[in-house]
Each structure stands twice: as structure tokens, then as C-alpha cells.
Coordinates of C-alpha atoms in Angstrom, one line a residue:
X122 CA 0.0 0.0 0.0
X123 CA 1.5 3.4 -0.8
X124 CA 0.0 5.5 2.5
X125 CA 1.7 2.7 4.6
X126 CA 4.8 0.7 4.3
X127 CA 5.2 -3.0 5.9
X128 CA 7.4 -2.1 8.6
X129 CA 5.5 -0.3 10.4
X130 CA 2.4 -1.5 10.1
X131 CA 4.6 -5.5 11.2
X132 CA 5.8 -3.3 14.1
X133 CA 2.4 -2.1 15.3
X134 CA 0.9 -5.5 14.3
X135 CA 3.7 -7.1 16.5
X136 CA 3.3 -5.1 19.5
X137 CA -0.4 -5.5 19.6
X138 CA -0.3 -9.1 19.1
X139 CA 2.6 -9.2 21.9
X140 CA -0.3 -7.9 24.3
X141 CA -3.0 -10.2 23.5
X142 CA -1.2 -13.4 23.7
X143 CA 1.1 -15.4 25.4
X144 CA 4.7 -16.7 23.9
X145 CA 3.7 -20.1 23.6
X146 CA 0.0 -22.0 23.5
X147 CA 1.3 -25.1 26.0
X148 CA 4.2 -25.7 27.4
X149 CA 4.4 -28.6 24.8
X150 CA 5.3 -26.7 22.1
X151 CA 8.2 -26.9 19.9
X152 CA 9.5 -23.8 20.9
X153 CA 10.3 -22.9 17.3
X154 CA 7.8 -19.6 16.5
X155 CA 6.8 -17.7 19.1
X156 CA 2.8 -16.8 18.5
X157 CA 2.7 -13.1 18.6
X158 CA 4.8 -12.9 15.5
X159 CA 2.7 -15.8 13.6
X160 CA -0.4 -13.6 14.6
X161 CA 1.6 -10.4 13.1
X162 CA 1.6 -12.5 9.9
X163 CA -1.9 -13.5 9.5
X164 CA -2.6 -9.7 10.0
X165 CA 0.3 -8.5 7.3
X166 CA -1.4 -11.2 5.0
X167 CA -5.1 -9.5 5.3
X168 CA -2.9 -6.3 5.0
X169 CA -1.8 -7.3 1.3
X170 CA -4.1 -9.9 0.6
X171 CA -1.6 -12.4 0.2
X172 CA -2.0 -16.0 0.0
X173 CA 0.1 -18.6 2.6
X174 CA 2.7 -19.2 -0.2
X175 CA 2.7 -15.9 -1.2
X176 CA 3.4 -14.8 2.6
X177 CA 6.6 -17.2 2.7
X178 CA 8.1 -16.1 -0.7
X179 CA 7.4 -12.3 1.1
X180 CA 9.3 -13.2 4.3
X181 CA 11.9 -15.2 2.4
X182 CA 12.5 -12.3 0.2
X183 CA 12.9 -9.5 2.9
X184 CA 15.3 -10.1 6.0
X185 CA 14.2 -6.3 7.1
X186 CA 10.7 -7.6 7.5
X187 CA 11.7 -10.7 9.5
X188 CA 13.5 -8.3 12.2
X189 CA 10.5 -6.0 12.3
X190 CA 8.7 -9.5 13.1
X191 CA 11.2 -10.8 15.2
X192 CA 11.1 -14.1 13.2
X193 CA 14.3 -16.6 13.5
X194 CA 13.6 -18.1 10.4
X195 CA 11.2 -18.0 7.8
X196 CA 7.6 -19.9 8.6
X197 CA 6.5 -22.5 6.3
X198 CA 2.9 -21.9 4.8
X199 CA 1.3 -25.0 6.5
X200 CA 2.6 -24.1 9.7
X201 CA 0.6 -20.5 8.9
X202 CA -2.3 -22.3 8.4
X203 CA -1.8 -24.5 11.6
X204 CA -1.7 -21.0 13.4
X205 CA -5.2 -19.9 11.9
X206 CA -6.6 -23.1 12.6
X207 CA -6.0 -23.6 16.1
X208 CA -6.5 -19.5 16.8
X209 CA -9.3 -18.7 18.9
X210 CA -11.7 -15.6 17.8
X211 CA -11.6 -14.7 21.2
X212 CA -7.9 -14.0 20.7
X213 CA -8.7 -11.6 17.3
X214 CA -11.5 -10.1 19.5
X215 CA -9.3 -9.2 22.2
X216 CA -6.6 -7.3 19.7
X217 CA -9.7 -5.5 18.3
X218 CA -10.3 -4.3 21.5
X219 CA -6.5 -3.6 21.9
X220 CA -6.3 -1.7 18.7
X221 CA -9.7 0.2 19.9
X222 CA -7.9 1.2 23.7
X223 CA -4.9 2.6 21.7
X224 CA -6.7 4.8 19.5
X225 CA -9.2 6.8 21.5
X226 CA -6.5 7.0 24.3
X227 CA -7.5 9.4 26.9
X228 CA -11.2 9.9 25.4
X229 CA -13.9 9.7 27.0
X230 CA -16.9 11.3 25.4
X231 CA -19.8 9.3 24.4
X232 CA -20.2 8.1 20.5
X233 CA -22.3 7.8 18.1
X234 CA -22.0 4.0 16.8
X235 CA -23.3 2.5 13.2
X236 CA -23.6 -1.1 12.6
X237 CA -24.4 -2.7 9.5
X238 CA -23.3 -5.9 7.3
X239 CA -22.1 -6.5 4.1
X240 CA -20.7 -9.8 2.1
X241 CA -17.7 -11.0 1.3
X242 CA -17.0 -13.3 -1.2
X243 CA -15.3 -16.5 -0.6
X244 CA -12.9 -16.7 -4.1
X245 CA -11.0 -14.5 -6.1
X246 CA -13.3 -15.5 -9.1
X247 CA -15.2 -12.1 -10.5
X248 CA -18.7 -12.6 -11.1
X249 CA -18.6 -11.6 -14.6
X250 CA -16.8 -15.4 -15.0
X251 CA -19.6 -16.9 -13.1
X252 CA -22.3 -15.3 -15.2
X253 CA -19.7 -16.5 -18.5
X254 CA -19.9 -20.1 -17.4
X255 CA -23.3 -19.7 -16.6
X256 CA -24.1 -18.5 -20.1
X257 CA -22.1 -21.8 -21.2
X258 CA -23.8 -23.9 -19.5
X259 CA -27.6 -22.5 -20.4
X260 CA -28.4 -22.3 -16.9
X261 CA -27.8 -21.2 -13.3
X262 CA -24.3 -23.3 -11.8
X263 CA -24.4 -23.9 -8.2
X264 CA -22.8 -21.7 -5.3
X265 CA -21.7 -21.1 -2.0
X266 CA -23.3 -18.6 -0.1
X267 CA -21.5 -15.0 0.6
X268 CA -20.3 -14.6 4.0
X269 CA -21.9 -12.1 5.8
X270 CA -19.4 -9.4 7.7
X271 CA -21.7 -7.6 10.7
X272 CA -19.5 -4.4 12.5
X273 CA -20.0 -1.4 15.1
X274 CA -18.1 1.4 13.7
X275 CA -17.6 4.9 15.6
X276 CA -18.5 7.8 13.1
X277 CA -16.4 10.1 14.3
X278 CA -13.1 8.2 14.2
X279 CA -14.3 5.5 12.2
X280 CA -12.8 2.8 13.6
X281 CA -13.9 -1.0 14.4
X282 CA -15.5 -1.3 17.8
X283 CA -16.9 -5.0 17.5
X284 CA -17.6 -7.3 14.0
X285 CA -18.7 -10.6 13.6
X286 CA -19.2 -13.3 11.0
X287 CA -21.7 -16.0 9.9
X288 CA -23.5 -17.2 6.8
X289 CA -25.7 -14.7 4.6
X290 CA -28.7 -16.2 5.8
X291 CA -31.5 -14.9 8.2
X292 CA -31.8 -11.9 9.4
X293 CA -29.5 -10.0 11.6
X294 CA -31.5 -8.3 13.9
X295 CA -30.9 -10.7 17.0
X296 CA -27.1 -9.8 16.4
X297 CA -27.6 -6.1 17.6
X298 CA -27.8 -6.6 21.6
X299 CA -24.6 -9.1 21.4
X300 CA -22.7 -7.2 19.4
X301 CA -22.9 -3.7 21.1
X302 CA -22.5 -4.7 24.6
X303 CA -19.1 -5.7 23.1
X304 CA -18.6 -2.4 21.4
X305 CA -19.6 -0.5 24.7
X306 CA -16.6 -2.1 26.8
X307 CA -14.4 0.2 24.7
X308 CA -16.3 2.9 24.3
X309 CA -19.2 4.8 26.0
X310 CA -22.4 4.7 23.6
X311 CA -24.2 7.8 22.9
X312 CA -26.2 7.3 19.7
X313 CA -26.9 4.2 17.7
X314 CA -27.7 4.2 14.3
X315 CA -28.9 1.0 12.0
X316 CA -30.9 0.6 9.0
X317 CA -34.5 -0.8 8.7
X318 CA -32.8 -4.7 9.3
X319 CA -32.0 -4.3 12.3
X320 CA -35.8 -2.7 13.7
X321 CA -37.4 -4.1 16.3
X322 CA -38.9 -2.7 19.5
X323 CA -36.6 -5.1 21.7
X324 CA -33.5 -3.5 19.7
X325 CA -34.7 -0.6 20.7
X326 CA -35.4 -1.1 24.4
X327 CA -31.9 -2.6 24.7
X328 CA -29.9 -0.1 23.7
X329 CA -32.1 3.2 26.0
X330 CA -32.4 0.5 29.2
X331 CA -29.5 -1.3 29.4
X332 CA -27.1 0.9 27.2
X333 CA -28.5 4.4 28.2
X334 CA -28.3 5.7 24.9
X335 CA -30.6 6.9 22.4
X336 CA -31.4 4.5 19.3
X337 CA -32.4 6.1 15.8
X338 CA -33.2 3.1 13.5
X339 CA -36.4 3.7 10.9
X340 CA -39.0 1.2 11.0
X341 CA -40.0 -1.1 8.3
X342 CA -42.7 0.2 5.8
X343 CA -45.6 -2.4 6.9
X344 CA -47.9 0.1 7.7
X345 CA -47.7 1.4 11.4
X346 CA -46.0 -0.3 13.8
X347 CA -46.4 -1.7 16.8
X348 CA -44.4 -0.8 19.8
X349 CA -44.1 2.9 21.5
X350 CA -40.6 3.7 19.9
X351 CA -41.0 2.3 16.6
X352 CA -44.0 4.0 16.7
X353 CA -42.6 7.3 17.5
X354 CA -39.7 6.5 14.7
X355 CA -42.3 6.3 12.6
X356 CA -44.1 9.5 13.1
X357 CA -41.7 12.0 13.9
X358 CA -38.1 10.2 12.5
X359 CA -34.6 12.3 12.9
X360 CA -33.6 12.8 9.8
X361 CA -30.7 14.9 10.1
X362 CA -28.8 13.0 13.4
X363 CA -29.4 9.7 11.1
X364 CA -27.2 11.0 8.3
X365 CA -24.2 10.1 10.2
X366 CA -25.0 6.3 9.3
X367 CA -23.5 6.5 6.0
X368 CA -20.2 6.6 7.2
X369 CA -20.2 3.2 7.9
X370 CA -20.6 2.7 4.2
X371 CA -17.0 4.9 3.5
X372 CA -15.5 2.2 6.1
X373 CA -16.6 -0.8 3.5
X374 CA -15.3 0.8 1.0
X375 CA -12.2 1.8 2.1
X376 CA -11.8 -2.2 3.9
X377 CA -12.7 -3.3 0.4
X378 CA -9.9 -0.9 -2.0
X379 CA -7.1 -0.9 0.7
X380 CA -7.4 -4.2 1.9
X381 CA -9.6 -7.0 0.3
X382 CA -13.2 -7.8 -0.4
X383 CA -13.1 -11.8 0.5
X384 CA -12.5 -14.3 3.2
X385 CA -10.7 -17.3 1.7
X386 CA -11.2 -20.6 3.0
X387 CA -13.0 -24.4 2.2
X388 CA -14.7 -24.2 5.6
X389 CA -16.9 -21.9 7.1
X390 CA -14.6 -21.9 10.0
X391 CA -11.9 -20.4 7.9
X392 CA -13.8 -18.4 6.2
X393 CA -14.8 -16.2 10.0
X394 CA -11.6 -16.3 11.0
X395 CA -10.2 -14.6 7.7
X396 CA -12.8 -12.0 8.5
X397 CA -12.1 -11.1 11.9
X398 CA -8.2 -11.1 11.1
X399 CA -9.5 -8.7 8.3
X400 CA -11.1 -6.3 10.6
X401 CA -8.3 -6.7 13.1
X402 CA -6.1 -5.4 9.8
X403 CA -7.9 -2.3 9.3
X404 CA -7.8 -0.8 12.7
X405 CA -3.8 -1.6 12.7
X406 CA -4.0 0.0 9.5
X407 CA -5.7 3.3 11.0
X408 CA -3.3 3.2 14.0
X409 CA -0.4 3.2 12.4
X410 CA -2.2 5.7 9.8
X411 CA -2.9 7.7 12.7
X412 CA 0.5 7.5 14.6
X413 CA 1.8 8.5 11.3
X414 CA 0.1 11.7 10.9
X415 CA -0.1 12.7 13.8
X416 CA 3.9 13.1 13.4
X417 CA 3.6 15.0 10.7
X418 CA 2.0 17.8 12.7
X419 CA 4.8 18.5 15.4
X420 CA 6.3 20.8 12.8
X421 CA 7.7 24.6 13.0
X422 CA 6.8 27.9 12.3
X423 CA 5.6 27.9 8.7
X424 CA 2.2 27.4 9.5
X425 CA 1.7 30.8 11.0
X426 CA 2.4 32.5 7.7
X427 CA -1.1 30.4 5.9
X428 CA -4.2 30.7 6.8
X429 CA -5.2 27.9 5.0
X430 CA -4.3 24.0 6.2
X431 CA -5.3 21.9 3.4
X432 CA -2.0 21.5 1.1
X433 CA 0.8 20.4 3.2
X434 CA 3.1 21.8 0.3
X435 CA 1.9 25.1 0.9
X436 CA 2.5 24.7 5.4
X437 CA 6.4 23.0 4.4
X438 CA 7.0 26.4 2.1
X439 CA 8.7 29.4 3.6
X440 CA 6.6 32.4 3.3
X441 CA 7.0 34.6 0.2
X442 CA 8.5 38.3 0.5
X443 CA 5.9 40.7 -0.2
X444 CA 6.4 42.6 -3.9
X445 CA 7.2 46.4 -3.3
X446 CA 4.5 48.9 -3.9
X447 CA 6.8 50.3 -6.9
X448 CA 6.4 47.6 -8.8
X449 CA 2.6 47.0 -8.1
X450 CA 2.3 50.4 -9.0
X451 CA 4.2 50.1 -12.8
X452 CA 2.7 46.5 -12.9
X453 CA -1.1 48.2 -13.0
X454 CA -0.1 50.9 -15.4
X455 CA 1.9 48.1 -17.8
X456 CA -0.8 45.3 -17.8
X457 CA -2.4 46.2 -20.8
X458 CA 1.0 46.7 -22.7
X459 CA 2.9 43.9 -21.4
X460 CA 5.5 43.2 -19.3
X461 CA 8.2 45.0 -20.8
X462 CA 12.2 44.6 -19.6
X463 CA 13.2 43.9 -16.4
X464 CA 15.3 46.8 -16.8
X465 CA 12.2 48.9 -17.6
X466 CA 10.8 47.7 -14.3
X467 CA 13.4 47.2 -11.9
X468 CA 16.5 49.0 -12.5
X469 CA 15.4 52.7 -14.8
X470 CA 11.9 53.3 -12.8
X471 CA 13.6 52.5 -9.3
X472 CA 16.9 54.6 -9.4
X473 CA 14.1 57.7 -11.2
X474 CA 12.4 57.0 -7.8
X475 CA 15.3 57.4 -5.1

């Protein structure tokens, strides 16, 4: 990725990892790879997209990345995919929450929180081949469902508070309760926001009793519904507060371009885990992101000179020297002739002056 190199985002991915599990799983172990750098991996691999083979022809390649890593030697692929299989989610849950502590730092202000799902394809293979073979074969060919990604984003600093995967079937509105009392151990809740999917009057009592926040979620056009507060959603909704949920829709795309769109694997087990990892990826992506800029601002006294802050070209410059009123002057009374000679300007006019 060009906004962030591999080294640091293998350092932050290291250090992270370092905090959320031990050195070794038993005390059985070969004592070959430590785990926080195998987990570092997996992340780097979600990072790029990369494949298991791909990842040890990577690490083979560059020794700078194996001593960001800490790796003695370079990981086979299979012993990669050991790692993922026996990897707990609780483990990728607990470095969300990790990632989630060390951005908002010292904040403490309620938020305004989005959830929302969207799929993620299993393959590599672009549906305009599926729709080619099914053209071939004069009729549809059979598939395997999309899997369904479900996450509580922040608005503000849109970030990952809590995710989960599963098949894309059913209905998701008995994840909601589950899945914000996880995002609320990181962050206080303010607002919630959620499309029609996830309406229903238990939703809604959930998140103003237990959470103490106020839920904004339209109800479904069946004609009026039951319930007190999908009731009042439905007669006097808050349109402009509820614009704030489309931000959730910039955080898919941008996990979609800067990262990847699918989460490989034969087994539906596989398949969650890639997801999580890939959600675990983005917020090391945004910390190191935001590390990065925010050492970029700790810089001198060219910014007193602009009012402007939006072209970092323009804050690194050093301030121009104002043009003397001279030249101004025979400027306006040569624009229509032209410019004339520098001499004409500079040297004869001035020395006529003094």
C-alpha cells in the first residue's frame, strides 16, 4: 500500500499481538515460532491480501521484515495455516479491542456507533466469470453462499469497535444486543444508528435501558407499527442525526480498496476467522495511519504564515516576500501593454524614484 509501508504497520501488528497473547499456547510446544509474531503475519497477509505461499516467498525475500517480526527463520505456509486453525476468535477479539484502547486513548466522550453488514465473497473469481460459465452452460451453476461481515463502527473516528461473521442467511437483527455490549466495553455509547434490518422494539429497548443511549433506527414500511418507539420513529423520525450512518458505508469501502473484499477458506470456519483477522487489519491500519500523521503535525513555524491548512506543500513552504508597492504600482499601469524589460521595471523606474 502506498499511504503505509510494511514495517511499520509489522511493528504495530507485533506489539499489539505481543499484548493479547502469550509466547507459547502449551508448554508442549516446539519452541520454534513464538505466537505473537505468527499472529503479526496473518494480520500482514489480510494487510496485502496475500496468500500462505505468497506470505513465505514475502518473508523469504525481505530479511528487514523478518526483524521487524522478530522471526528466526522463515515460517512455512502450512505451519501459517496450523496458526489460523488452532486460533481462537476470542484472541482476534481481544486485539480488536487492543487496537480500539490505543486509538481513543484518553477519550472519554460518548459516540455515536453505526452497525451494518455487508458480504464477502469467498474466491477471487469475479462474477462476470460466473455469469460467462453460466451462459455456457444455459443455466444457473451452483454456489456457495456469501459470508456475511456484521461491525460497530464509531462515526467520528471510524474505527472497528466489535464485528462478527456467519452465513448470509437470516436476518441480523438478533445480532444487535450481542454485538454492542461488546462495542460499549471500549467505548461509551451515545447514539446508535442502523438501517431498517436491524428494527425491532426489543432493539430498541436494549440499547435506552441497558445501554443508556438513544437509538435512531427507521422502522419497516408495513404500515404502522407496533411498539411505542417504533412508533414514534415512525411519526416524527430524525432525519438529520441519522445521516451520520452512511459513514459506515465509506469504512466498507475503504476495507474493500485498501485491503480485500473476500475471506478465503474451504470451511466456514476459515472463512470467520479470515474475516475477523481482516477487521483486526484495518484498525492496525488506522493506528499506524494515525501515529503517522499525527507526526507529521509537530512541525515549525511555517504554519503561522497560511491561513489555509489543506495543502501540506503550501505549510512546508517558507513564506514569500511581499512585492514592493513600486512595482505594483508600474505593474497596474503596464498590464495592458505587457510586461516590458526587467530593466524597464526594476533598474530605470527605481533609481528615477530614489
Amino acid at each position: 500500500m502506498a499511504e503505509v509501508g510494511l514495517l511499520p504497520f509489522a511493528r504495530v501488528a507485533l506489539q499489539v499481538a505481543t499484548q493479547v497473547l502469550p509466547p507459547y499456547r502449551t508448554r508442549f510446544s516446539k519452541h520454534q515460532f513464538t505466537q505473537p509474531p505468527l499472529l503479526a503475519v496473518l494480520c500482514l497477509m489480510r494487510f496485502e491480501d496475500w496468500t500462505f505461499r505468497e506470505a513465505e516467498v514475502r518473508l523469504r525475500e525481505h530479511h528487514e521484515l523478518r526483524a521487524a517480526l522478530h522471526l528466526p527463520a522463515v515460517p512455512d505456509y502450512t505451519t501459517l495455516y496450523r496458526f489460523l486453525r488452532r486460533l481462537e476468535d476470542d484472541a482476534v477479539d481481544r486485539g480488536l479491542q487492543e487496537t480500539v484502547r490505543r486509538l481513543r486513548r484518553r477519550r472519554r466522550r460518548p459516540i455515536a456507533a453505526a452497525i451494518d453488514g455487508t458480504g464477502l465473497s469467498d474466491t477471487s473469481v469475479s462474477t462476470f466469470f460466473h455469469r460467462r460459465l453460466e451462459q455456457h452452460a444455459h443455466g444457473p451453476r451452483p454456489r456457495r453462499p456469501w459470508l456475511k461481515w456484521l461491525i460497530v463502527v464509531d462515526v467520528r473516528q471510524q474505527i472497528l469497535l466489535a464485528q462478527r461473521a456467519c452465513q448470509a442467511r437470516g436476518c441480523d437483527t438478533r445480532a444487535l444486543p450481542e454485538l454492542l455490549d461488546v462495542a460499549a466495553r471500549g467505548a461509551p455509547i451515545g447514539v446508535v444508528l442502523a438501517d431498517a434490518e436491524f428494527d425491532s422494539e426489543a432493539n430498541h429497548q436494549h440499547i435506552r435501558q441497558r445501554l443508556g443511549a438513544k437509538s435512531i433506527i427507521p422502522a419497516r414500511r408495513r404500515g404502522v407499527p407496533n411498539g411505542a418507539i417504533r412508533n414514534q420513529m415512525f411519526r416524527a423520525f430524525p432525519k438529520k442525526p441519522y445521516r451520520q450512518r452512511a459513514k459506515i458505508e465509506s469504512v466498507f469501502s475503504a476495507v474493500k480498496r485498501k485491503l480485500s473484499s473476500r475471506a478465503p477458506g474451504r470451511s466456514l470456519t476459515t472463512q470467520i476467522r479470515q474475516a475477523l483477522l481482516l477487521g483486526l487489519a484495518f484498525n492496525l491500519y488506522r493506528l499506524r495511519h494515525h501515529l503517522a500523521h499525527r507526526g507529521c503535525q509537530q512541525s515549525p513555524t511555517h504554519t503561522r504564515w497560511f491561513g489555509s491548512v489543506a495543502s501540506k506543500r503550501l505549510r512546508c513552504e517558507p513564506p514569500l516576500t511581499p512585492l514592493p508597492p513600486l512595482f505594483l504600482k508600474r505593474y497596474d499601469s503596464k498590464r495592458v501593454r505587457g510586461w516590458g524589460s526587467a530593466k524597464g521595471l526594476w533598474g530605470k523606474d527605481l533609481g528615477k524614484r530614489k
